[in-house]
C-alpha cells in the first residue's frame, strides 16, 4: 500500500537521523521484567524433586563417610541439572526463533522511499503508514487519514472503533488496530514512552493456561510423587526396624523414591511441544504457542475460506452484463472496442473502487479501465466523499469530483443487493438475476454496479439515501488452486470434515465447491440464515451443511461456536479483519502469512507463511506424530520404571539374603539414560505410516488412563519378573552379593536398551521400524552399551557401582533374559497384526 500513496508526504528521516533518534529515544520495544535467564532456570532445576533427592542422598553418604558414593551422586546431581538446563535452553532457542517470526513489521518513509522494517526499529519522527487490518506500532500524529477507524479498546475500554481525521491534533496509539481505512502518521513516541508503555506494557506476553494434556501429566506426576513419598516412609521405617540403622533405612527409602518418581515425563512434554513448534516453523508453519501443537492432532473440522485459500486469488475481469443485453458478454481488453453501455459499466465499477486499489478485484477493474478508457478521467477527478462497505448484503459508495464541480457517484457490492436497491422493473430484474445466475454457475465472482447523482457537498447520511440506477454486473474469474482438490481429499482421508465459509454468493461458492470436491456442497446456508436460526437448530444444521455463503463476521462466529458446542475441535482459516473474531474463537485459528492482515495473524494460533492450505495437512500430521511419539515416550518410561522400582523394593520386602541389590548410584545411572531417551530419541522419531489415515483423537483422550497404560504395565512387570527372577536364581546358586548385583544391573540396562527399540511402535514390529530414520537412536543405545561395558571392566567404576566383570556366558544369560522379557511384545504385535 505504501508505494501507492501520493508523493506529497514528507521525505522522512535519513539514515543518520534514524541512528540519532534511536540513540536519543531508544528502540521501539517495551521494557521486559529484569531477570537473569540462567538464574531462573537454575531455580527451577533446584526445585525439582529429583535434584532434592540426590542432594539428600549425597549428604547421607557424606555423613557415613562414603565419600566416593557422595561425590558420584553430587556429580550426577550436576549432570541432571546440566541435562535439564540443556533441555530448557534447547526449548528456549526454539521458542525464540518462533517469537522472532511473530514480531510485527511496519512500513515507514525514509529518505523519500518507503521501506518495510521490524516494528522495533521505528524511531521518533518516522513517517509511518498503517492500513486496514494492521496494528499501529508506535504513537503518532496523523498526517493523512482516509476513512479511518481504529480499535483502541485496550486503552479506553470502549468496544466501538474510533473515527479519526488528520486535523493536526488527532493521534493513533501503539497497540491499536486499524479496522477500516488507512493512515499516515508522524511518530511522536516509541517504546516505554508510548501511551501503552506508560500504562504498564500490556502487550507483554501473557502466559497461556495449561492445556488438558499438561494438566493430566502434572496430576499424574503429582500422584506418583505422593506414591514415592509414601513408599519412602514405609521402606525407611521397615528397613530402620529391620536393620536398626536410621541412615541405612533413609538411604534405601530415598533410593526407592528416586526409582518411583517419573520426573522425565514433564521434561519430555515441554521438549516435545517446543521442538514440535520449531519443526513446524521449518515447514513454513508458524505456531504462536507451542501448546497449539497438542491440539492439532485432534482437529475434527476445518473451516476454509474460498478466495485465496481454495482459489488462486488472481482476479481477472472476465464478463460484463449490461441491462438490455441478452446475457453476459466475455470481456477481453485486446478485442473490439467496448459498446457505450459496457464502457459506462466498466467506468462505474472502477469509480466505485478505491483510488489506490488494494483488493484484487479493484486492481483488475483499474487495469481493465486503463486498457480501454480514452481519455483516462482518473487524472482529473479526486475522491471527495465515500461510504464504507456496509449493509446486508454489503455495498460501498464513492463520490468523485473535478475542479469544475462535476460529480460522479458510483457504488458496487453484492449483486442481489444492488439489483434490489435499484428498483428495476420486473422484466429487467428477471433478466439481471438470470445473468447473475449464469455467471455464478460458471464459478465467477460477481459484483453489481450502480450510479447516482448528488448536489455539491450535499450527501445523504447513508448509502440508502441515493436514488440508484442499475448499470450492470461485472464477473471475475478466480480458478481453484491446482492443489485444492488434493488437499480436501487428504483432509477427508484424515477424518477431518471441511466446511467452506465464504462471503461470496451461494451459486459461485457451490460451483467452486464442486470443482474442488467438497462433500455435499448443497444445501447452502447464508449468513442471514445463520443469524435467523435458534441455537438448537443451528447446532443441528452446522453438522449437516458444508457450504456457507454470504457470511459476515457475526455469522462466522456463530457457526464456529455452534461447531464447538457440538464437541468438534475446530480449525478456521482466514486473512481479513472480518475473520479475526472467528479465528480467535476457533480452537486453531489459521491465518495466511502473505496476504493475511496483521489483525488476522494476531488473532490466529497458526500462520501459514506461504498461504498454502497444504500446510494445514502438514500441521495436522505433525500434531498427530508428536502426540504419538509423546505417548511412546511415556509408555517407555512407565515400562522401565516398574522393574527399577521392584528391583529396589522386592529383595528388601521379601528379606532376601542380599536385600539391597540396587543403590542410589545404580538408580541415578538408569535415570540418566532414560531422560535423553525419553525426550530426545522419541521426539525425533518419524511419523508412522497411516498416521494421516487415522481418525482424529478425541480432545479429552489421555494416554495416562489405566487402559492406555495397561500394555506398558504388563511390559514392565514382565521385565521385572525376568530381572528379579535372575537375581533370585543367582542368589540361590550361592553367588556372591556383588555378582548377583552385577547380573541384575546388567540385565536391567540391557532391557532398557531393548525396550527403547521395542517401544518405537505399539503396532509395527522391528521388521518395519528398523527402517525408520532416527540417527539419535543408535547413538543413545550405543552410548548406553559403552557405559555398561565401562562399568563392568574399569576397576574404578566396578568399585564405585560395587560390580564385577562377567564371563561371556554370564553376559549371554543377561542378554537372553533381557531379550526374552522385552521381545515377547514383538511377538504379540506380530500376532495381533
GROMACS .gro file of N, CA and C in nm, residues 506-657:
model
  456
  506UNK      N    1  -2.399  -1.779  -0.305
  506UNK     CA    2  -2.414  -1.923  -0.291
  506UNK      C    3  -2.384  -1.998  -0.420
  507UNK      N    4  -2.428  -1.943  -0.534
  507UNK     CA    5  -2.412  -2.016  -0.660
  507UNK      C    6  -2.264  -2.024  -0.699
  508UNK      N    7  -2.193  -1.913  -0.689
  508UNK     CA    8  -2.050  -1.913  -0.720
  508UNK      C    9  -1.973  -2.005  -0.625
  509UNK      N   10  -2.006  -1.994  -0.497
  509UNK     CA   11  -1.938  -2.079  -0.397
  509UNK      C   12  -1.963  -2.227  -0.426
  510UNK      N   13  -2.088  -2.261  -0.464
  510UNK     CA   14  -2.120  -2.400  -0.493
  510UNK      C   15  -2.045  -2.450  -0.617
  511UNK      N   16  -2.030  -2.362  -0.717
  511UNK     CA   17  -1.958  -2.401  -0.839
  511UNK      C   18  -1.812  -2.434  -0.807
  512UNK      N   19  -1.747  -2.350  -0.726
  512UNK     CA   20  -1.608  -2.376  -0.687
  512UNK      C   21  -1.602  -2.500  -0.598
  513UNK      N   22  -1.699  -2.514  -0.508
  513UNK     CA   23  -1.700  -2.630  -0.417
  513UNK      C   24  -1.706  -2.761  -0.495
  514UNK      N   25  -1.788  -2.763  -0.600
  514UNK     CA   26  -1.796  -2.886  -0.680
  514UNK      C   27  -1.666  -2.912  -0.755
  515UNK      N   28  -1.600  -2.806  -0.799
  515UNK     CA   29  -1.475  -2.824  -0.874
  515UNK      C   30  -1.365  -2.885  -0.786
  516UNK      N   31  -1.365  -2.851  -0.658
  516UNK     CA   32  -1.257  -2.899  -0.570
  516UNK      C   33  -1.297  -3.024  -0.492
  517UNK      N   34  -1.420  -3.072  -0.512
  517UNK     CA   35  -1.461  -3.197  -0.448
  517UNK      C   36  -1.508  -3.184  -0.306
  518UNK      N   37  -1.566  -3.068  -0.269
  518UNK     CA   38  -1.623  -3.053  -0.134
  518UNK      C   39  -1.740  -3.150  -0.119
  519UNK      N   40  -1.742  -3.226  -0.012
  519UNK     CA   41  -1.852  -3.319   0.012
  519UNK      C   42  -1.982  -3.243   0.038
  520UNK      N   43  -2.089  -3.286  -0.022
  520UNK     CA   44  -2.223  -3.227  -0.005
  520UNK      C   45  -2.220  -3.075  -0.014
  521UNK      N   46  -2.193  -3.019  -0.135
  521UNK     CA   47  -2.194  -2.873  -0.149
  521UNK      C   48  -2.334  -2.812  -0.138
  522UNK      N   49  -2.434  -2.894  -0.133
  522UNK     CA   50  -2.571  -2.846  -0.113
  522UNK      C   51  -2.634  -2.927   0.000
  523UNK      N   52  -2.721  -2.868   0.081
  523UNK     CA   53  -2.772  -2.732   0.077
  523UNK      C   54  -2.670  -2.629   0.126
  524UNK      N   55  -2.707  -2.500   0.107
  524UNK     CA   56  -2.621  -2.388   0.144
  524UNK      C   57  -2.692  -2.304   0.249
  525UNK      N   58  -2.617  -2.261   0.349
  525UNK     CA   59  -2.668  -2.165   0.446
  525UNK      C   60  -2.600  -2.031   0.424
  526UNK      N   61  -2.678  -1.922   0.421
  526UNK     CA   62  -2.621  -1.788   0.410
  526UNK      C   63  -2.602  -1.729   0.550
  527UNK      N   64  -2.530  -1.618   0.555
  527UNK     CA   65  -2.510  -1.552   0.683
  527UNK      C   66  -2.640  -1.509   0.748
  528UNK      N   67  -2.733  -1.463   0.666
  528UNK     CA   68  -2.865  -1.423   0.718
  528UNK      C   69  -2.939  -1.544   0.775
  529UNK      N   70  -2.931  -1.657   0.704
  529UNK     CA   71  -2.993  -1.779   0.754
  529UNK      C   72  -2.936  -1.817   0.890
  530UNK      N   73  -2.805  -1.809   0.901
  530UNK     CA   74  -2.738  -1.848   1.026
  530UNK      C   75  -2.787  -1.762   1.142
  531UNK      N   76  -2.800  -1.631   1.119
  531UNK     CA   77  -2.842  -1.541   1.226
  531UNK      C   78  -2.989  -1.561   1.263
  532UNK      N   79  -3.069  -1.611   1.169
  532UNK     CA   80  -3.211  -1.629   1.196
  532UNK      C   81  -3.242  -1.758   1.272
  533UNK      N   82  -3.149  -1.854   1.273
  533UNK     CA   83  -3.176  -1.983   1.336
  533UNK      C   84  -3.158  -1.974   1.488
  534UNK      N   85  -3.244  -2.046   1.561
  534UNK     CA   86  -3.222  -2.055   1.704
  534UNK      C   87  -3.106  -2.150   1.732
  535UNK      N   88  -3.059  -2.152   1.856
  535UNK     CA   89  -2.935  -2.223   1.889
  535UNK      C   90  -2.946  -2.373   1.864
  536UNK      N   91  -3.050  -2.443   1.910
  536UNK     CA   92  -3.056  -2.588   1.883
  536UNK      C   93  -3.062  -2.621   1.735
  537UNK      N   94  -3.139  -2.542   1.659
  537UNK     CA   95  -3.149  -2.568   1.515
  537UNK      C   96  -3.016  -2.542   1.447
  538UNK      N   97  -2.947  -2.434   1.488
  538UNK     CA   98  -2.817  -2.403   1.427
  538UNK      C   99  -2.717  -2.515   1.455
  539UNK      N  100  -2.717  -2.567   1.576
  539UNK     CA  101  -2.624  -2.676   1.609
  539UNK      C  102  -2.648  -2.796   1.520
  540UNK      N  103  -2.774  -2.826   1.494
  540UNK     CA  104  -2.805  -2.939   1.406
  540UNK      C  105  -2.766  -2.909   1.262
  541UNK      N  106  -2.792  -2.787   1.216
  541UNK     CA  107  -2.767  -2.753   1.076
  541UNK      C  108  -2.619  -2.745   1.043
  542UNK      N  109  -2.536  -2.696   1.137
  542UNK     CA  110  -2.393  -2.686   1.106
  542UNK      C  111  -2.330  -2.824   1.091
  543UNK      N  112  -2.393  -2.924   1.149
  543UNK     CA  113  -2.344  -3.060   1.129
  543UNK      C  114  -2.383  -3.117   0.994
  544UNK      N  115  -2.492  -3.065   0.936
  544UNK     CA  116  -2.543  -3.115   0.810
  544UNK      C  117  -2.490  -3.039   0.689
  545UNK      N  118  -2.462  -2.911   0.705
  545UNK     CA  119  -2.427  -2.822   0.593
  545UNK      C  120  -2.276  -2.805   0.586
  546UNK      N  121  -2.221  -2.812   0.465
  546UNK     CA  122  -2.077  -2.793   0.446
  546UNK      C  123  -2.042  -2.665   0.372
  547UNK      N  124  -2.141  -2.592   0.322
  547UNK     CA  125  -2.115  -2.471   0.243
  547UNK      C  126  -2.195  -2.356   0.301
  548UNK      N  127  -2.124  -2.251   0.342
  548UNK     CA  128  -2.185  -2.131   0.399
  548UNK      C  129  -2.145  -2.012   0.312
  549UNK      N  130  -2.244  -1.938   0.261
  549UNK     CA  131  -2.218  -1.829   0.167
  549UNK      C  132  -2.271  -1.697   0.224
  550UNK      N  133  -2.223  -1.587   0.164
  550UNK     CA  134  -2.260  -1.453   0.207
  550UNK      C  135  -2.247  -1.439   0.359
  551UNK      N  136  -2.132  -1.488   0.408
  551UNK     CA  137  -2.108  -1.486   0.551
  551UNK      C  138  -2.044  -1.354   0.593
  552UNK      N  139  -2.084  -1.303   0.709
  552UNK     CA  140  -2.026  -1.184   0.769
  552UNK      C  141  -1.974  -1.221   0.907
  553UNK      N  142  -1.898  -1.133   0.974
  553UNK     CA  143  -1.828  -1.174   1.096
  553UNK      C  144  -1.916  -1.239   1.202
  554UNK      N  145  -2.032  -1.181   1.229
  554UNK     CA  146  -2.117  -1.236   1.335
  554UNK      C  147  -2.166  -1.376   1.299
  555UNK      N  148  -2.196  -1.396   1.171
  555UNK     CA  149  -2.243  -1.528   1.127
  555UNK      C  150  -2.131  -1.631   1.135
  556UNK      N  151  -2.010  -1.593   1.093
  556UNK     CA  152  -1.897  -1.684   1.102
  556UNK      C  153  -1.874  -1.727   1.246
  557UNK      N  154  -1.883  -1.630   1.336
  557UNK     CA  155  -1.859  -1.658   1.477
  557UNK      C  156  -1.965  -1.755   1.532
  558UNK      N  157  -2.091  -1.736   1.492
  558UNK     CA  158  -2.197  -1.827   1.538
  558UNK      C  159  -2.173  -1.970   1.488
  559UNK      N  160  -2.129  -1.984   1.364
  559UNK     CA  161  -2.102  -2.116   1.309
  559UNK      C  162  -1.991  -2.184   1.388
  560UNK      N  163  -1.882  -2.112   1.415
  560UNK     CA  164  -1.769  -2.169   1.490
  560UNK      C  165  -1.813  -2.210   1.630
  561UNK      N  166  -1.889  -2.124   1.697
  561UNK     CA  167  -1.933  -2.155   1.832
  561UNK      C  168  -2.028  -2.274   1.833
  562UNK      N  169  -2.114  -2.284   1.732
  562UNK     CA  170  -2.206  -2.398   1.725
  562UNK      C  171  -2.129  -2.529   1.704
  563UNK      N  172  -2.028  -2.527   1.617
  563UNK     CA  173  -1.947  -2.647   1.595
  563UNK      C  174  -1.875  -2.687   1.724
  564UNK      N  175  -1.823  -2.590   1.797
  564UNK     CA  176  -1.755  -2.621   1.923
  564UNK      C  177  -1.852  -2.679   2.026
  565UNK      N  178  -1.973  -2.623   2.031
  565UNK     CA  179  -2.073  -2.675   2.123
  565UNK      C  180  -2.109  -2.819   2.090
  566UNK      N  181  -2.101  -2.854   1.961
  566UNK     CA  182  -2.127  -2.991   1.918
  566UNK      C  183  -2.015  -3.087   1.953
  567UNK      N  184  -1.908  -3.035   2.013
  567UNK     CA  185  -1.797  -3.120   2.053
  567UNK      C  186  -1.688  -3.133   1.949
  568UNK      N  187  -1.696  -3.052   1.842
  568UNK     CA  188  -1.593  -3.057   1.739
  568UNK      C  189  -1.471  -2.978   1.784
  569UNK      N  190  -1.353  -3.021   1.737
  569UNK     CA  191  -1.230  -2.943   1.754
  569UNK      C  192  -1.208  -2.870   1.623
  570UNK      N  193  -1.221  -2.737   1.625
  570UNK     CA  194  -1.238  -2.659   1.503
  570UNK      C  195  -1.111  -2.582   1.468
  571UNK      N  196  -1.068  -2.599   1.342
  571UNK     CA  197  -0.965  -2.512   1.283
  571UNK      C  198  -1.036  -2.420   1.185
  572UNK      N  199  -0.992  -2.296   1.177
  572UNK     CA  200  -1.057  -2.198   1.090
  572UNK      C  201  -0.950  -2.116   1.020
  573UNK      N  202  -0.960  -2.105   0.887
  573UNK     CA  203  -0.865  -2.023   0.812
  573UNK      C  204  -0.926  -1.888   0.781
  574UNK      N  205  -0.842  -1.787   0.771
  574UNK     CA  206  -0.890  -1.653   0.738
  574UNK      C  207  -0.775  -1.559   0.713
  575UNK      N  208  -0.806  -1.444   0.653
  575UNK     CA  209  -0.699  -1.349   0.625
  575UNK      C  210  -0.738  -1.203   0.648
  576UNK      N  211  -0.865  -1.175   0.672
  576UNK     CA  212  -0.909  -1.037   0.679
  576UNK      C  213  -0.949  -0.994   0.819
  577UNK      N  214  -0.978  -0.864   0.832
  577UNK     CA  215  -1.025  -0.809   0.959
  577UNK      C  216  -1.153  -0.879   1.002
  578UNK      N  217  -1.241  -0.906   0.906
  578UNK     CA  218  -1.370  -0.968   0.938
  578UNK      C  219  -1.355  -1.112   0.987
  579UNK      N  220  -1.240  -1.173   0.961
  579UNK     CA  221  -1.218  -1.311   1.004
  579UNK      C  222  -1.164  -1.321   1.146
  580UNK      N  223  -1.116  -1.209   1.200
  580UNK     CA  224  -1.046  -1.213   1.329
  580UNK      C  225  -1.131  -1.272   1.442
  581UNK      N  226  -1.259  -1.236   1.458
  581UNK     CA  227  -1.336  -1.297   1.568
  581UNK      C  228  -1.346  -1.449   1.556
  582UNK      N  229  -1.371  -1.498   1.434
  582UNK     CA  230  -1.383  -1.643   1.416
  582UNK      C  231  -1.249  -1.712   1.439
  583UNK      N  232  -1.140  -1.649   1.395
  583UNK     CA  233  -1.007  -1.707   1.417
  583UNK      C  234  -0.977  -1.718   1.566
  584UNK      N  235  -1.015  -1.616   1.639
  584UNK     CA  236  -0.990  -1.616   1.784
  584UNK      C  237  -1.076  -1.720   1.854
  585UNK      N  238  -1.199  -1.739   1.805
  585UNK     CA  239  -1.290  -1.831   1.870
  585UNK      C  240  -1.257  -1.977   1.842
  586UNK      N  241  -1.200  -2.006   1.725
  586UNK     CA  242  -1.169  -2.145   1.688
  586UNK      C  243  -1.062  -2.202   1.780
  587UNK      N  244  -1.063  -2.335   1.794
  587UNK     CA  245  -0.956  -2.398   1.871
  587UNK      C  246  -0.820  -2.370   1.807
  588UNK      N  247  -0.818  -2.374   1.673
  588UNK     CA  248  -0.694  -2.348   1.598
  588UNK      C  249  -0.727  -2.246   1.489
  589UNK      N  250  -0.701  -2.119   1.517
  589UNK     CA  251  -0.718  -2.015   1.415
  589UNK      C  252  -0.597  -2.015   1.324
  590UNK      N  253  -0.622  -2.016   1.192
  590UNK     CA  254  -0.513  -2.027   1.094
  590UNK      C  255  -0.517  -1.905   1.003
  591UNK      N  256  -0.412  -1.823   1.009
  591UNK     CA  257  -0.404  -1.703   0.925
  591UNK      C  258  -0.306  -1.724   0.811
  592UNK      N  259  -0.324  -1.647   0.706
  592UNK     CA  260  -0.234  -1.652   0.591
  592UNK      C  261  -0.119  -1.554   0.613
  593UNK      N  262   0.002  -1.599   0.591
  593UNK     CA  263   0.119  -1.517   0.623
  593UNK      C  264   0.147  -1.406   0.524
  594UNK      N  265   0.115  -1.429   0.395
  594UNK     CA  266   0.148  -1.328   0.295
  594UNK      C  267   0.037  -1.226   0.276
  595UNK      N  268  -0.084  -1.276   0.250
  595UNK     CA  269  -0.192  -1.183   0.220
  595UNK      C  270  -0.278  -1.155   0.342
  596UNK      N  271  -0.252  -1.224   0.453
  596UNK     CA  272  -0.333  -1.202   0.572
  596UNK      C  273  -0.302  -1.069   0.637
  597UNK      N  274  -0.405  -1.009   0.698
  597UNK     CA  275  -0.386  -0.884   0.770
  597UNK      C  276  -0.319  -0.910   0.903
  598UNK      N  277  -0.261  -0.805   0.960
  598UNK     CA  278  -0.195  -0.818   1.090
  598UNK      C  279  -0.296  -0.859   1.197
  599UNK      N  280  -0.418  -0.808   1.189
  599UNK     CA  281  -0.520  -0.846   1.288
  599UNK      C  282  -0.550  -0.994   1.281
  600UNK      N  283  -0.561  -1.047   1.159
  600UNK     CA  284  -0.585  -1.190   1.144
  600UNK      C  285  -0.469  -1.271   1.200
  601UNK      N  286  -0.346  -1.227   1.173
  601UNK     CA  287  -0.230  -1.301   1.224
  601UNK      C  288  -0.222  -1.295   1.376
  602UNK      N  289  -0.260  -1.179   1.434
  602UNK     CA  290  -0.257  -1.167   1.579
  602UNK      C  291  -0.364  -1.255   1.643
  603UNK      N  292  -0.480  -1.268   1.578
  603UNK     CA  293  -0.589  -1.347   1.634
  603UNK      C  294  -0.566  -1.497   1.620
  604UNK      N  295  -0.486  -1.536   1.520
  604UNK     CA  296  -0.470  -1.677   1.487
  604UNK      C  297  -0.368  -1.744   1.579
  605UNK      N  298  -0.382  -1.876   1.591
  605UNK     CA  299  -0.283  -1.955   1.665
  605UNK      C  300  -0.175  -2.009   1.573
  606UNK      N  301  -0.206  -2.015   1.443
  606UNK     CA  302  -0.116  -2.074   1.344
  606UNK      C  303  -0.112  -1.982   1.223
  607UNK      N  304   0.006  -1.964   1.165
  607UNK     CA  305   0.020  -1.881   1.045
  607UNK      C  306   0.087  -1.964   0.936
  608UNK      N  307   0.019  -1.975   0.821
  608UNK     CA  308   0.077  -2.045   0.705
  608UNK      C  309   0.158  -1.942   0.627
  609UNK      N  310   0.289  -1.950   0.638
  609UNK     CA  311   0.375  -1.846   0.583
  609UNK      C  312   0.367  -1.837   0.431
  610UNK      N  313   0.333  -1.947   0.363
  610UNK     CA  314   0.327  -1.944   0.217
  610UNK      C  315   0.183  -1.941   0.164
  611UNK      N  316   0.085  -1.923   0.255
  611UNK     CA  317  -0.057  -1.912   0.217
  611UNK      C  318  -0.113  -2.039   0.154
  612UNK      N  319  -0.045  -2.151   0.165
  612UNK     CA  320  -0.092  -2.274   0.102
  612UNK      C  321  -0.162  -2.362   0.206
  613UNK      N  322  -0.285  -2.406   0.173
  613UNK     CA  323  -0.362  -2.488   0.264
  613UNK      C  324  -0.298  -2.625   0.286
  614UNK      N  325  -0.208  -2.664   0.197
  614UNK     CA  326  -0.136  -2.791   0.218
  614UNK      C  327  -0.060  -2.787   0.351
  615UNK      N  328  -0.027  -2.666   0.397
  615UNK     CA  329   0.039  -2.654   0.526
  615UNK      C  330  -0.045  -2.706   0.640
  616UNK      N  331  -0.179  -2.697   0.628
  616UNK     CA  332  -0.265  -2.748   0.734
  616UNK      C  333  -0.261  -2.900   0.740
  617UNK      N  334  -0.250  -2.964   0.624
  617UNK     CA  335  -0.235  -3.110   0.622
  617UNK      C  336  -0.105  -3.148   0.692
  618UNK      N  337   0.002  -3.075   0.660
  618UNK     CA  338   0.131  -3.098   0.725
  618UNK      C  339   0.120  -3.077   0.875
  619UNK      N  340   0.052  -2.968   0.915
  619UNK     CA  341   0.040  -2.937   1.057
  619UNK      C  342  -0.037  -3.044   1.132
  620UNK      N  343  -0.146  -3.092   1.073
  620UNK     CA  344  -0.225  -3.198   1.138
  620UNK      C  345  -0.141  -3.325   1.151
  621UNK      N  346  -0.066  -3.357   1.045
  621UNK     CA  347   0.023  -3.473   1.051
  621UNK      C  348   0.127  -3.458   1.160
  622UNK      N  349   0.187  -3.340   1.172
  622UNK     CA  350   0.287  -3.315   1.276
  622UNK      C  351   0.223  -3.328   1.414
  623UNK      N  352   0.102  -3.270   1.429
  623UNK     CA  353   0.036  -3.278   1.559
  623UNK      C  354   0.012  -3.421   1.601
  624UNK      N  355  -0.031  -3.504   1.507
  624UNK     CA  356  -0.056  -3.644   1.540
  624UNK      C  357   0.075  -3.717   1.568
  625UNK      N  358   0.178  -3.688   1.488
  625UNK     CA  359   0.307  -3.754   1.510
  625UNK      C  360   0.363  -3.720   1.647
  626UNK      N  361   0.356  -3.594   1.684
  626UNK     CA  362   0.412  -3.551   1.812
  626UNK      C  363   0.337  -3.617   1.927
  627UNK      N  364   0.205  -3.623   1.916
  627UNK     CA  365   0.127  -3.688   2.021
  627UNK      C  366   0.160  -3.836   2.030
  628UNK      N  367   0.169  -3.903   1.914
  628UNK     CA  368   0.204  -4.045   1.914
  628UNK      C  369   0.341  -4.069   1.975
  629UNK      N  370   0.438  -3.986   1.938
  629UNK     CA  371   0.574  -4.004   1.991
  629UNK      C  372   0.580  -3.976   2.141
  630UNK      N  373   0.503  -3.876   2.185
  630UNK     CA  374   0.498  -3.849   2.328
  630UNK      C  375   0.436  -3.967   2.402
  631UNK      N  376   0.333  -4.027   2.342
  631UNK     CA  377   0.271  -4.146   2.400
  631UNK      C  378   0.373  -4.258   2.414
  632UNK      N  379   0.452  -4.281   2.308
  632UNK     CA  380   0.555  -4.385   2.312
  632UNK      C  381   0.656  -4.356   2.423
  633UNK      N  382   0.696  -4.229   2.435
  633UNK     CA  383   0.796  -4.193   2.536
  633UNK      C  384   0.743  -4.221   2.676
  634UNK      N  385   0.619  -4.181   2.702
  634UNK     CA  386   0.563  -4.200   2.837
  634UNK      C  387   0.544  -4.349   2.864
  635UNK      N  388   0.497  -4.424   2.766
  635UNK     CA  389   0.479  -4.568   2.786
  635UNK      C  390   0.613  -4.638   2.810
  636UNK      N  391   0.716  -4.592   2.743
  636UNK     CA  392   0.851  -4.647   2.768
  636UNK      C  393   0.895  -4.616   2.911
  637UNK      N  394   0.871  -4.493   2.955
  637UNK     CA  395   0.912  -4.453   3.090
  637UNK      C  396   0.841  -4.539   3.195
  638UNK      N  397   0.709  -4.557   3.176
  638UNK     CA  398   0.634  -4.639   3.272
  638UNK      C  399   0.688  -4.782   3.271
  639UNK      N  400   0.712  -4.837   3.152
  639UNK     CA  401   0.756  -4.976   3.140
  639UNK      C  402   0.891  -4.999   3.207
  640UNK      N  403   0.984  -4.904   3.198
  640UNK     CA  404   1.117  -4.926   3.255
  640UNK      C  405   1.123  -4.889   3.403
  641UNK      N  406   1.032  -4.802   3.448
  641UNK     CA  407   1.031  -4.765   3.589
  641UNK      C  408   0.982  -4.882   3.676
  642UNK      N  409   0.892  -4.962   3.625
  642UNK     CA  410   0.836  -5.071   3.706
  642UNK      C  411   0.944  -5.171   3.749
  643UNK      N  412   1.026  -5.225   3.657
  643UNK     CA  413   1.132  -5.316   3.705
  643UNK      C  414   1.236  -5.247   3.792
  644UNK      N  415   1.257  -5.119   3.769
  644UNK     CA  416   1.352  -5.045   3.852
  644UNK      C  417   1.298  -5.036   3.995
  645UNK      N  418   1.169  -5.003   4.008
  645UNK     CA  419   1.108  -4.994   4.141
  645UNK      C  420   1.110  -5.129   4.212
  646UNK      N  421   1.069  -5.232   4.140
  646UNK     CA  422   1.059  -5.365   4.203
  646UNK      C  423   1.196  -5.423   4.234
  647UNK      N  424   1.297  -5.391   4.153
  647UNK     CA  425   1.432  -5.441   4.182
  647UNK      C  426   1.488  -5.380   4.309
  648UNK      N  427   1.442  -5.258   4.342
  648UNK     CA  428   1.483  -5.195   4.468
  648UNK      C  429   1.400  -5.247   4.583
  649UNK      N  430   1.269  -5.269   4.559
  649UNK     CA  431   1.175  -5.296   4.668
  649UNK      C  432   1.168  -5.444   4.707
  650UNK      N  433   1.160  -5.533   4.609
  650UNK     CA  434   1.130  -5.675   4.636
  650UNK      C  435   1.234  -5.742   4.726
  651UNK      N  436   1.365  -5.731   4.697
  651UNK     CA  437   1.462  -5.801   4.784
  651UNK      C  438   1.452  -5.760   4.930
  652UNK      N  439   1.421  -5.634   4.952
  652UNK     CA  440   1.412  -5.586   5.090
  652UNK      C  441   1.285  -5.634   5.157
  653UNK      N  442   1.172  -5.622   5.087
  653UNK     CA  443   1.043  -5.661   5.146
  653UNK      C  444   1.037  -5.811   5.171
  654UNK      N  445   1.097  -5.889   5.078
  654UNK     CA  446   1.093  -6.035   5.093
  654UNK      C  447   1.210  -6.090   5.175
  655UNK      N  448   1.289  -5.999   5.230
  655UNK     CA  449   1.400  -6.037   5.319
  655UNK      C  450   1.496  -6.135   5.253
  656UNK      N  451   1.541  -6.097   5.131
  656UNK     CA  452   1.640  -6.181   5.063
  656UNK      C  453   1.771  -6.181   5.142
  657UNK      N  454   1.853  -6.277   5.108
  657UNK     CA  455   1.986  -6.281   5.169
  657UNK      C  456   2.064  -6.155   5.137
   0.00000   0.00000   0.00000
